[in-house]
Amino acid sequence: MKEAASIQIESILKDYHWMMNSIKILRDSMKAAGEGLTAQYGDAAGMPKAQGTTSDPVYRECVRREKRYSVIHKYEAKISVIQDRMHLITDDRELEVLHWLLEGKSYRWIAMHMGLSHTHIGRIKDSIVKKMSEYVPNGTNDTKLKKHKSAC
């Protein structure tokens, strides 16, 4: 159980940066309500439609947007797994490594920045993952974590 949680937290840490960027971009793109889309009227509206789909562009846009909103919610749930556990990291080195991992930096970049070896950064990251995976909120198993898989 804890091994699976560690793998999932490590995966979310790796994906955190691009998920945050995707949420920002998706939210911005969803602000416009699909201007310029019109439904068919007149003779074309009464014609038979292909089986299984609708020709109404407004409806199809709503379906597409609903799928994008579900993607945003999925990313937010994954990100909250990390954010809910950030208080567990108290060591200065671990905080610095965590910050740069969440910014999407590589082990080598972080190592050069901190003056450590990239293998030492990997060990610090392992310590962060261990602390985060051992956390159980409210004395119950964290079911949020079981549902998430990496996009990579």
XYZ file of C-alpha atoms in Angstrom, residues 21-147:
127
model
C 0.319 25.308 -16.438
C -2.423 23.312 -18.158
C -4.983 24.361 -15.550
C -4.115 28.032 -16.090
C -4.330 27.747 -19.873
C -7.527 25.684 -19.825
C -9.254 28.096 -17.462
C -8.297 31.049 -19.671
C -9.509 29.299 -22.809
C -12.811 28.328 -21.187
C -13.768 31.937 -20.335
C -15.199 32.626 -23.791
C -18.545 30.874 -24.243
C -17.991 29.811 -27.846
C -18.872 32.966 -29.760
C -19.760 32.523 -33.410
C -21.480 29.153 -33.033
C -25.050 28.864 -34.295
C -27.481 26.013 -34.489
C -29.117 25.067 -37.779
C -32.583 26.424 -38.502
C -35.052 26.099 -41.358
C -35.013 23.184 -43.783
C -31.599 21.930 -42.635
C -32.864 21.561 -39.057
C -35.629 19.178 -40.174
C -33.333 16.883 -42.166
C -32.332 13.506 -40.721
C -29.091 13.457 -38.731
C -26.348 10.862 -38.784
C -26.856 8.117 -36.208
C -25.076 8.662 -32.884
C -24.094 12.330 -33.291
C -25.742 15.715 -33.417
C -25.087 18.392 -35.983
C -25.775 21.198 -33.515
C -22.409 22.962 -33.114
C -23.468 24.617 -29.847
C -24.261 21.240 -28.290
C -20.977 19.738 -29.508
C -19.091 22.717 -28.078
C -20.812 22.196 -24.714
C -19.819 18.527 -24.722
C -16.222 19.407 -25.603
C -16.060 22.024 -22.847
C -17.530 19.629 -20.294
C -14.747 17.162 -21.088
C -12.147 19.918 -20.611
C -13.689 20.867 -17.251
C -13.382 17.248 -16.131
C -9.692 17.352 -17.109
C -9.230 20.495 -15.011
C -10.878 18.811 -12.020
C -8.700 15.716 -12.435
C -5.519 17.820 -12.469
C -6.713 19.846 -9.458
C -7.319 16.651 -7.488
C -3.801 15.417 -8.219
C -2.247 18.755 -7.321
C -4.172 18.910 -4.050
C -2.612 15.577 -3.017
C 0.788 17.305 -2.997
C -0.438 20.613 -1.604
C -2.226 18.892 1.289
C 1.061 17.244 2.306
C 3.477 20.155 1.871
C 3.286 21.007 5.587
C 5.077 17.714 6.330
C 8.313 18.981 4.783
C 10.171 21.064 7.380
C 13.857 20.577 6.532
C 15.348 23.531 4.624
C 17.085 21.374 2.010
C 13.968 19.318 1.430
C 11.862 22.476 1.095
C 14.273 23.904 -1.469
C 14.356 20.677 -3.490
C 10.561 20.387 -3.314
C 10.151 23.968 -4.509
C 12.351 23.425 -7.553
C 10.763 20.046 -8.341
C 7.359 21.717 -8.347
C 8.782 24.356 -10.697
C 9.704 21.575 -13.120
C 13.491 21.708 -12.711
C 15.680 18.649 -13.276
C 17.810 16.959 -10.620
C 20.940 18.247 -12.345
C 19.665 21.839 -12.424
C 18.711 21.676 -8.738
C 22.075 20.107 -7.895
C 23.977 22.908 -9.648
C 21.798 25.510 -7.941
C 22.324 24.004 -4.474
C 25.927 22.878 -4.925
C 25.116 19.196 -4.372
C 25.355 16.114 -6.555
C 22.325 15.060 -8.604
C 22.301 11.714 -6.799
C 22.064 13.538 -3.468
C 19.094 15.508 -4.857
C 17.510 12.159 -5.746
C 17.961 10.968 -2.152
C 16.413 14.179 -0.821
C 13.481 13.719 -3.228
C 13.084 10.126 -1.986
C 12.915 11.435 1.582
C 10.225 13.949 0.553
C 8.202 11.228 -1.174
C 8.524 8.941 1.856
C 7.235 11.629 4.225
C 4.347 12.490 1.914
C 3.341 8.882 1.285
C 3.247 8.024 5.001
C 0.764 10.825 5.724
C -2.778 9.596 6.328
C -5.291 12.456 6.759
C -7.878 12.145 9.563
C -6.745 8.624 10.467
C -8.248 7.045 7.339
C -6.746 5.696 4.142
C -6.379 8.364 1.485
C -8.578 7.146 -1.367
C -7.738 10.200 -3.501
C -4.262 8.887 -4.043
C -5.314 5.434 -5.249
C -7.186 6.816 -8.270
